[in-house]
PDB file of C-alpha atoms in Angstrom:
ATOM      1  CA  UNK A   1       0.000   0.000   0.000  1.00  0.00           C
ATOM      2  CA  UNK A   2       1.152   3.452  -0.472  1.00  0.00           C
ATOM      3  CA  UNK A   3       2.820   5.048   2.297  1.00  0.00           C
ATOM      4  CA  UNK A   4       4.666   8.582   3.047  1.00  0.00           C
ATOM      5  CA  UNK A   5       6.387   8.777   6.048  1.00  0.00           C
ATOM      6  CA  UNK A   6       8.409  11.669   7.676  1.00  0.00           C
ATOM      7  CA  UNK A   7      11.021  12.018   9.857  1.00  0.00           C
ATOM      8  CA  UNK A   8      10.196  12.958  13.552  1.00  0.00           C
ATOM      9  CA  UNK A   9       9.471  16.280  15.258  1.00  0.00           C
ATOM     10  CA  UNK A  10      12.388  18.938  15.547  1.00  0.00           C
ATOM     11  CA  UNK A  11      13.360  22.102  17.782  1.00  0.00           C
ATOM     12  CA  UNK A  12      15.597  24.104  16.294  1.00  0.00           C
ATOM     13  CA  UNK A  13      16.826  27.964  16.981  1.00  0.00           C
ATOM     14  CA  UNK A  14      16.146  30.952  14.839  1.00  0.00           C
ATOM     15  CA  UNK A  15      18.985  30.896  12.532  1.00  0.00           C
ATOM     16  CA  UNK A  16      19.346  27.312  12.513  1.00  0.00           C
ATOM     17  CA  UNK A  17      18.344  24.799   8.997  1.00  0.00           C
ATOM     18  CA  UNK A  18      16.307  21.848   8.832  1.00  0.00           C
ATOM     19  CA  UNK A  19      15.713  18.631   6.712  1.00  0.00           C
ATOM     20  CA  UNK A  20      12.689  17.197   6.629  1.00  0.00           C
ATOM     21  CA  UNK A  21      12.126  13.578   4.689  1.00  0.00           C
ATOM     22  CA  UNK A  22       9.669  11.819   3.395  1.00  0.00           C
ATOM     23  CA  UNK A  23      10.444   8.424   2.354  1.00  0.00           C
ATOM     24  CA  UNK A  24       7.574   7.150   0.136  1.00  0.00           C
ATOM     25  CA  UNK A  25       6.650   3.213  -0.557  1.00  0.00           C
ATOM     26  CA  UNK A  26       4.286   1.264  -2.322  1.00  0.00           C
ATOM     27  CA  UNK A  27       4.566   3.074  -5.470  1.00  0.00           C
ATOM     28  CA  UNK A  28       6.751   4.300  -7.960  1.00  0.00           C
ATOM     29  CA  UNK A  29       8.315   7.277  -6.887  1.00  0.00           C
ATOM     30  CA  UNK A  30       8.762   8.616 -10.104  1.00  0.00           C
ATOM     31  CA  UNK A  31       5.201   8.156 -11.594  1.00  0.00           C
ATOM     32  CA  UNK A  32       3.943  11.102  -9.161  1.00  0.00           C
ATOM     33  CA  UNK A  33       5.217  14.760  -8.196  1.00  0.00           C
ATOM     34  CA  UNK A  34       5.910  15.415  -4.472  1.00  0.00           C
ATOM     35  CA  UNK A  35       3.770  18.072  -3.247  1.00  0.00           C
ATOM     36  CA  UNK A  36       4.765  20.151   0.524  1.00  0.00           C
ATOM     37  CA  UNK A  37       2.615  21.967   2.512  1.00  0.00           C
ATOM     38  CA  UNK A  38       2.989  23.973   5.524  1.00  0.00           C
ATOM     39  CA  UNK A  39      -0.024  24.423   8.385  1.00  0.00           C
ATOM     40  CA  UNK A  40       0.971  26.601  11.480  1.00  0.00           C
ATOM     41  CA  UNK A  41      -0.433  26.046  14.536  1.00  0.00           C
ATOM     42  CA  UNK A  42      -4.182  26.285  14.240  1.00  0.00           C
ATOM     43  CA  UNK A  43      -4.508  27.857  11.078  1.00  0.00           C
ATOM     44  CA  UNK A  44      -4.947  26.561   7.864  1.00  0.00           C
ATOM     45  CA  UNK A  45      -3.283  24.532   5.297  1.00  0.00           C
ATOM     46  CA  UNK A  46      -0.847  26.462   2.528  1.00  0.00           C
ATOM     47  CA  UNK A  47       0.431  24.814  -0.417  1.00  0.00           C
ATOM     48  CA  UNK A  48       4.304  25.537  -0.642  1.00  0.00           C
ATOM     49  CA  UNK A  49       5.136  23.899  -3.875  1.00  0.00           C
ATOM     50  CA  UNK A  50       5.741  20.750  -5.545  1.00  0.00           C
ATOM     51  CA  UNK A  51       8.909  18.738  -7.151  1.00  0.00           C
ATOM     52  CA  UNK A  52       8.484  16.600 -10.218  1.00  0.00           C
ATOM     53  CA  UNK A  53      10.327  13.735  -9.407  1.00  0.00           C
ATOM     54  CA  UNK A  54      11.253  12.784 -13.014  1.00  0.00           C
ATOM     55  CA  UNK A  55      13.066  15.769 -13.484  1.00  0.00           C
ATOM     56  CA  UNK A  56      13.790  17.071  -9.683  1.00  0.00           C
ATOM     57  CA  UNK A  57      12.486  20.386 -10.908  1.00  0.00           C
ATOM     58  CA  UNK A  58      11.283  22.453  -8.312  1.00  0.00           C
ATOM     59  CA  UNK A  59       8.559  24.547  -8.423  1.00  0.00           C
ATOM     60  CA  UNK A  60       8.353  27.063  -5.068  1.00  0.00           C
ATOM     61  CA  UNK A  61       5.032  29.097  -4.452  1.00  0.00           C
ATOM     62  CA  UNK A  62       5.194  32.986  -3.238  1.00  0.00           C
ATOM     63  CA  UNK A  63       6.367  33.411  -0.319  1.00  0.00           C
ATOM     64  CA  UNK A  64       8.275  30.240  -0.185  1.00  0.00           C
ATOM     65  CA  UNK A  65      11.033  30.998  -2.396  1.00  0.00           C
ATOM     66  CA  UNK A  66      14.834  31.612  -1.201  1.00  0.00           C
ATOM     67  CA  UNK A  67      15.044  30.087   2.075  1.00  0.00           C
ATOM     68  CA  UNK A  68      12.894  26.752   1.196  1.00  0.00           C
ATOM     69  CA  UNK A  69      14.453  23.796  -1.103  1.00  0.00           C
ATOM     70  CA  UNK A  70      12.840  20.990  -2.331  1.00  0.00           C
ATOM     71  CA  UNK A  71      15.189  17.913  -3.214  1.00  0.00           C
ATOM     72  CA  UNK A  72      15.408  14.266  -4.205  1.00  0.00           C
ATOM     73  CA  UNK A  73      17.079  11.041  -3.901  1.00  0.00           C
ATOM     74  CA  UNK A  74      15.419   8.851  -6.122  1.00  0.00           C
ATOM     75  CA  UNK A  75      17.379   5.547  -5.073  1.00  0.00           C
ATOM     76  CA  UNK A  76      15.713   5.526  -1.605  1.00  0.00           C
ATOM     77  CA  UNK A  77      12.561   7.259  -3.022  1.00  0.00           C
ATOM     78  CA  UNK A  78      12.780   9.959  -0.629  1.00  0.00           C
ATOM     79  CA  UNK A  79      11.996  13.799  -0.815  1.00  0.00           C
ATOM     80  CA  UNK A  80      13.282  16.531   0.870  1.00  0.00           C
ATOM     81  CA  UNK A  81      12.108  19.937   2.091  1.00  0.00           C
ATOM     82  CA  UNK A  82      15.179  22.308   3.550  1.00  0.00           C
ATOM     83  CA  UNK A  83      14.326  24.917   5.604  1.00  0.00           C
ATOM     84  CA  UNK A  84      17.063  27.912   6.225  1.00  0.00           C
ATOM     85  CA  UNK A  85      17.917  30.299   8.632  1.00  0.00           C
ATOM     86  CA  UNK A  86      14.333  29.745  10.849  1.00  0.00           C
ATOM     87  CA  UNK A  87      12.551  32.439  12.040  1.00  0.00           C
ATOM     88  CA  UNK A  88       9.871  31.949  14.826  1.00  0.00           C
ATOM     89  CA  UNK A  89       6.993  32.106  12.030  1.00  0.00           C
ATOM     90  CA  UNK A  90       8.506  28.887  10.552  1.00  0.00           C
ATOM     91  CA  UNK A  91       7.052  26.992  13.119  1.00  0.00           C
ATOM     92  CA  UNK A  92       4.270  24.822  11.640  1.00  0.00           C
ATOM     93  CA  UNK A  93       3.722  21.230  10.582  1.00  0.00           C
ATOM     94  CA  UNK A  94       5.024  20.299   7.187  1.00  0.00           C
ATOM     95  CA  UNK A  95       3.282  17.579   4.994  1.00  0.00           C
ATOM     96  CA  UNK A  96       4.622  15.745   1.979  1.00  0.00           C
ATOM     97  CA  UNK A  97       1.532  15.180  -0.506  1.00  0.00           C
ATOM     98  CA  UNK A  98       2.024  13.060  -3.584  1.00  0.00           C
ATOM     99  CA  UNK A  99       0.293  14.559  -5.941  1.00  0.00           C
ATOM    100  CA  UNK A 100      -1.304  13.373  -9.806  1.00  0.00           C
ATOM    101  CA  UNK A 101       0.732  15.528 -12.500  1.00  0.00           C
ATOM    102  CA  UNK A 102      -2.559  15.358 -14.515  1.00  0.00           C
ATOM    103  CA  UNK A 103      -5.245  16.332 -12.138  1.00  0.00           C
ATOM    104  CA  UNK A 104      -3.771  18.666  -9.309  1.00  0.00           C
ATOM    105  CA  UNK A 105      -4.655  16.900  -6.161  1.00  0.00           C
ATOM    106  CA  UNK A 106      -2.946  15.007  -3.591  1.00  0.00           C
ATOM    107  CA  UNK A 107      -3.906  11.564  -2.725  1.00  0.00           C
ATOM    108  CA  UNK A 108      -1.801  10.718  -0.052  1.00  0.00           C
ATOM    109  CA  UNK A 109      -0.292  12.617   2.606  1.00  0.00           C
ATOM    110  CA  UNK A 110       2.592  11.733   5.164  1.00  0.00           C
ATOM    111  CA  UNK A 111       1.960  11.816   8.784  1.00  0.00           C
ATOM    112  CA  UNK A 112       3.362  15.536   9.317  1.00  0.00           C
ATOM    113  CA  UNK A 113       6.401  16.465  11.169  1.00  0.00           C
ATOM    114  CA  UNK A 114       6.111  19.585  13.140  1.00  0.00           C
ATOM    115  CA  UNK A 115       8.864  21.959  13.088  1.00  0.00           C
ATOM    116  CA  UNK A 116       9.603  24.295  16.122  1.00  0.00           C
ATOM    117  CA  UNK A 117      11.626  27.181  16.402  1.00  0.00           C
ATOM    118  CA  UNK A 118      12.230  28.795  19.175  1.00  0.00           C
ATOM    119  CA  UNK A 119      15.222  30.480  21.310  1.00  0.00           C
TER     120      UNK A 119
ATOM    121  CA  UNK B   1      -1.740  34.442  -5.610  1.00  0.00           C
ATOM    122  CA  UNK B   2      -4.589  34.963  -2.496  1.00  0.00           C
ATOM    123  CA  UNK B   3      -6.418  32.149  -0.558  1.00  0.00           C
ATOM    124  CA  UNK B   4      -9.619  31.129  -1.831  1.00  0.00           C
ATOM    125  CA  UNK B   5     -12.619  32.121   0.360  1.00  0.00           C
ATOM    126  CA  UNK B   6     -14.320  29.173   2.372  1.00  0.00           C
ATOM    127  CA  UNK B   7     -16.800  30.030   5.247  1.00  0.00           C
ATOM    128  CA  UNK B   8     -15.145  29.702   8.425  1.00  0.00           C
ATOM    129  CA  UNK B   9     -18.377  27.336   9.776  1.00  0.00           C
ATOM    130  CA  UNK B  10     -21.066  25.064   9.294  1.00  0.00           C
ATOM    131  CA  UNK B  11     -22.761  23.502  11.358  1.00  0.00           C
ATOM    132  CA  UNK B  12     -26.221  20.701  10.275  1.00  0.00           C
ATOM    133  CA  UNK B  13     -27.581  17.557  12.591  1.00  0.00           C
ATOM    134  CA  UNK B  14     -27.531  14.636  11.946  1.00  0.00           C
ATOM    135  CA  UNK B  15     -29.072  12.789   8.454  1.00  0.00           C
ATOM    136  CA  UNK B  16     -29.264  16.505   7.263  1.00  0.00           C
ATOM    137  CA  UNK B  17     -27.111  18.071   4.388  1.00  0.00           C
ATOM    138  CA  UNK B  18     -25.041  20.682   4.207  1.00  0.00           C
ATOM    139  CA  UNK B  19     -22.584  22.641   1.943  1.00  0.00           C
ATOM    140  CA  UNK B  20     -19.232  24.394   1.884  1.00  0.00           C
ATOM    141  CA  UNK B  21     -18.673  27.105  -0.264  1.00  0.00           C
ATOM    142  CA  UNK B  22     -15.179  27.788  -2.214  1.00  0.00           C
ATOM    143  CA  UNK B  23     -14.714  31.227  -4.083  1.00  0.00           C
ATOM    144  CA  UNK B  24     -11.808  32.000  -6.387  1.00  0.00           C
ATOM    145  CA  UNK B  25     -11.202  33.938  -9.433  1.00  0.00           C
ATOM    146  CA  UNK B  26     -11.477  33.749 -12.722  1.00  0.00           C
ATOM    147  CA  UNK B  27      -7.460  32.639 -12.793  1.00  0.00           C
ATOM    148  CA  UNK B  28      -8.265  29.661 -10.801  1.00  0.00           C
ATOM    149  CA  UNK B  29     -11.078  28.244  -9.900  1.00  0.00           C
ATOM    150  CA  UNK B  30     -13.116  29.623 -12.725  1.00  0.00           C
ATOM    151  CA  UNK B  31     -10.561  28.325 -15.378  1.00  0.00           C
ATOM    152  CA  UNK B  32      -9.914  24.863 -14.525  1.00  0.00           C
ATOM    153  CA  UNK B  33     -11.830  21.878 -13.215  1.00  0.00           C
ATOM    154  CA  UNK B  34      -9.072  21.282 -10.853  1.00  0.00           C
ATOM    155  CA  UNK B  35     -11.034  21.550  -7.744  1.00  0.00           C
ATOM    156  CA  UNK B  36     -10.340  19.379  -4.670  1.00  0.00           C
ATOM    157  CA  UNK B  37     -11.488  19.055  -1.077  1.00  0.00           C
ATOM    158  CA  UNK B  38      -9.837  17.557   1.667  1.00  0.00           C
ATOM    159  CA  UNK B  39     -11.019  16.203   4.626  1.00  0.00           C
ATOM    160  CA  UNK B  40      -8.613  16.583   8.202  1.00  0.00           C
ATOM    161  CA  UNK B  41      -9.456  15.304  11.727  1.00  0.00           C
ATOM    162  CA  UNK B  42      -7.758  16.571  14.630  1.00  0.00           C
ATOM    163  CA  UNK B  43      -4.246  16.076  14.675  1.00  0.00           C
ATOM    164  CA  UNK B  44      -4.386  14.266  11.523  1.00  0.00           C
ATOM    165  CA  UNK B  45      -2.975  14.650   8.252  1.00  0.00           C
ATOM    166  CA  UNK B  46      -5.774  15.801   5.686  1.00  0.00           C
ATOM    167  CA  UNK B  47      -7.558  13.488   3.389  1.00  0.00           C
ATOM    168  CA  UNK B  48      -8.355  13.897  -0.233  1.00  0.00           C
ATOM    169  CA  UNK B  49     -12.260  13.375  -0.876  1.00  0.00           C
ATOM    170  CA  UNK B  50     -13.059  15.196  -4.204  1.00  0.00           C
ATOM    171  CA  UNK B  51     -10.309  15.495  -6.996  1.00  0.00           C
ATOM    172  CA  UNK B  52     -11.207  17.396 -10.323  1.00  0.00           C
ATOM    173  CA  UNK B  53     -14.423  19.097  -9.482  1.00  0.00           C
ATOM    174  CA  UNK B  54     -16.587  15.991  -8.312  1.00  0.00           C
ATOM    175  CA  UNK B  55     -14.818  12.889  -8.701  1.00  0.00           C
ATOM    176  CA  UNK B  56     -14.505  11.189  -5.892  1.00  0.00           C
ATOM    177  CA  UNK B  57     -11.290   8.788  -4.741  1.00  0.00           C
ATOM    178  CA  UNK B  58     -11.647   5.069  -4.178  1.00  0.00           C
ATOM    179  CA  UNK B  59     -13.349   4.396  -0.649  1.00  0.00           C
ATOM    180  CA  UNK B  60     -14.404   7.644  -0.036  1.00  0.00           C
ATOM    181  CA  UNK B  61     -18.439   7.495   0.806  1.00  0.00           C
ATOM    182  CA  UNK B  62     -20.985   8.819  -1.992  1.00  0.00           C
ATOM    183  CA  UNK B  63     -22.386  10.795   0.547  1.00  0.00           C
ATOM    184  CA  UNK B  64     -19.669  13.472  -0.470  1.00  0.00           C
ATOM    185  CA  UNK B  65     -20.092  15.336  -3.722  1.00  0.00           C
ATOM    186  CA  UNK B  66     -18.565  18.477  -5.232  1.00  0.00           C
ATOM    187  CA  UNK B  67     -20.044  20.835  -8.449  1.00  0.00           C
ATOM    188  CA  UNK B  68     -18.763  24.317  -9.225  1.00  0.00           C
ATOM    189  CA  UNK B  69     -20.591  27.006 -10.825  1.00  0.00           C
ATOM    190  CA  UNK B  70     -18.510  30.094 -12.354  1.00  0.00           C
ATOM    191  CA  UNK B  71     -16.011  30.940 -10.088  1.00  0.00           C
ATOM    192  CA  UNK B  72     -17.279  28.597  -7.093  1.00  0.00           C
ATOM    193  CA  UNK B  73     -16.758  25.639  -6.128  1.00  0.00           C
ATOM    194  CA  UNK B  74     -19.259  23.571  -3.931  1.00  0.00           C
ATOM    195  CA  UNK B  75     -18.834  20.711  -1.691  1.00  0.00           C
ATOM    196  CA  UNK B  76     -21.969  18.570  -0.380  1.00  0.00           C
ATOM    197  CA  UNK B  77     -22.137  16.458   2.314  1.00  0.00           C
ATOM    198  CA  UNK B  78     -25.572  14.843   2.816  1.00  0.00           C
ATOM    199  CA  UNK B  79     -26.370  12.289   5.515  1.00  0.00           C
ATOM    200  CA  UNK B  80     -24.352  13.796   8.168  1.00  0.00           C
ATOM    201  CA  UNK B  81     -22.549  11.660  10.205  1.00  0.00           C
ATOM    202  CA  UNK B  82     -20.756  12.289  13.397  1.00  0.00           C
ATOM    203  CA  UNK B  83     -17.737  11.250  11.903  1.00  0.00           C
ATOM    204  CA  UNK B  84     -17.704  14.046   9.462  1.00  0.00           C
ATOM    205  CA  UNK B  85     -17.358  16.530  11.991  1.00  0.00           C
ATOM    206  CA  UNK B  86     -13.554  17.727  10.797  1.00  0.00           C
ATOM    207  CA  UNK B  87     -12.197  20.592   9.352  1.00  0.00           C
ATOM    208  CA  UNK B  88     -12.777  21.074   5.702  1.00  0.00           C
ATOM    209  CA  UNK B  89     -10.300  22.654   2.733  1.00  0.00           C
ATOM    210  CA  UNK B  90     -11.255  23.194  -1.129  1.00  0.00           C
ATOM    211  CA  UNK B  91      -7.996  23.643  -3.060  1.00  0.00           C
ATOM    212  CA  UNK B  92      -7.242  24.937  -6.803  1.00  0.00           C
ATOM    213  CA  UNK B  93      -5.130  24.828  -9.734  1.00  0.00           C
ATOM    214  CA  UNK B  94      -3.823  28.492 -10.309  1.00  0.00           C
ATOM    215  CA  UNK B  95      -2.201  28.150 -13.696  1.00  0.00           C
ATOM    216  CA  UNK B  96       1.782  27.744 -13.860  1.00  0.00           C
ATOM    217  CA  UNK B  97       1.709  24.636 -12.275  1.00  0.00           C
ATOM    218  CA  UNK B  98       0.251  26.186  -8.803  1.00  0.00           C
ATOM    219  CA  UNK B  99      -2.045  25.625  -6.458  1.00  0.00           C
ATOM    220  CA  UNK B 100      -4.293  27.584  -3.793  1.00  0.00           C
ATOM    221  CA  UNK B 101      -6.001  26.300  -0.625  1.00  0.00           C
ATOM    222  CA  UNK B 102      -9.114  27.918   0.779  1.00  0.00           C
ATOM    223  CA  UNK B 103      -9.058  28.940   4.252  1.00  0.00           C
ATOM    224  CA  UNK B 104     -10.536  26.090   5.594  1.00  0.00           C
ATOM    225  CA  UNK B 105     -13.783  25.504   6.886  1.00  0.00           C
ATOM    226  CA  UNK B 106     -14.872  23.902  10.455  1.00  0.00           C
ATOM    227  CA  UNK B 107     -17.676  21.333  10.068  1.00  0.00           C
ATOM    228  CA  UNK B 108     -19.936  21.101  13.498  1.00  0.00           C
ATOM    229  CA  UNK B 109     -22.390  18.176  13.653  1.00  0.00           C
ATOM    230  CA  UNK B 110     -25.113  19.172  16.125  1.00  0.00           C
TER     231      UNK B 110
END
């Protein structure tokens, strides 16, 4: 069955970077574009951009771009989202979405890992 | 590119119907069928239950249905359950390979 799974709560500092993965299964990783998206604490969801995982061509939304990357590794069918220099607003939980190329929708979402910053 | 506009609540009892409202633009909702809706619980990640307008994903109940009319898109939700109390998002295509959530809306079940 298809499964996305993240890696595991962090705390970080303003300043600081973080990785977040999302190793997918049950699929082929290629067939479908990776999708993130960001939802701070009680609010709503926000689309941050997607990665076609053919090509590993990123595309960022506004207000995501510069400090956000979105990376592969295709050999342990895993996606990335890097996060630099954190600010306090960064803290949210971040979900990995795969997503149909042809109808713009995400059918399966990883569990969420929640990303705090904080001094 | 702005949020599409979702009502912040609804609220219906039990066995009645209800629908959620989705307003965009002309650059998005209006010019593609690309509507979806997702479903999220508490503390859960969300779950997709309309793709491309009104098509609905393996497993998810008939009970759920989604139209869109101009530049608003419409989910429907008849029979309420209990269960379906969640929190409710309609999302977009925006052209250049974007997307655009709604604001969410909250889903009481009297």
């Amino acid at each position: 069955q298809v499964q996305l799974v993240q890696s595991g709560s962090e705390l970080k500092k303003p300043g600081a970077s973080v990785k977040v993965s999302c190793k997918a299964s049950g699929y082929t990783f290629t067939s479908y574009a990776m999708n993130w998206v960001r939802q701070a604490p009680g609010q709503g969801l926000e689309w941050m951009g997607w990665i076609n995982t053919n090509t590993g061509n990123p595309t960022y939304a506004q207000g995501f771009t510069g400090r956000f990357v979105f990376s592969l590794d295709t050999s342990v069918s895993t996606a990335y989202l890097q996060i630099s220099s954190l600010k306090a607003e960064d803290t949210a939980v971040y979900y990995c979405a795969r997503g149909e190329y042809s109808s713009s929708s995400a059918d399966y979402w990883g569990q969420g890992t929640l990303v705090t910053v904080s001094s | 590119q702005s949020a599409l506009t979702q009502p912040a609540s609804v609220s219906g009892s039990p066995g009645q119907s209800i629908t959620i409202s989705c307003t965009g633009t002309s650059s998005d909702v209006g010019s593609y069928n690309l509507v979806s809706w997702y479903q999220q619980h508490p503390g859960k990640a969300p779950k997709l239950m309309i793709y491309e307008g009104s098509k609905r994903p393996s497993g998810v109940s008939n009970r759920f249905s989604g139209s869109k009319s101009g530049n608003t898109a419409s989910l429907t939700i008849s029979g309420l359950q209990a269960e379906d109390e969640a929190d409710y998002y309609c999302c977009s295509y925006a052209g250049s390979s974007n997307w655009v959530f709604g604001g969410g809306t909250k889903l009481t079940v009297l």
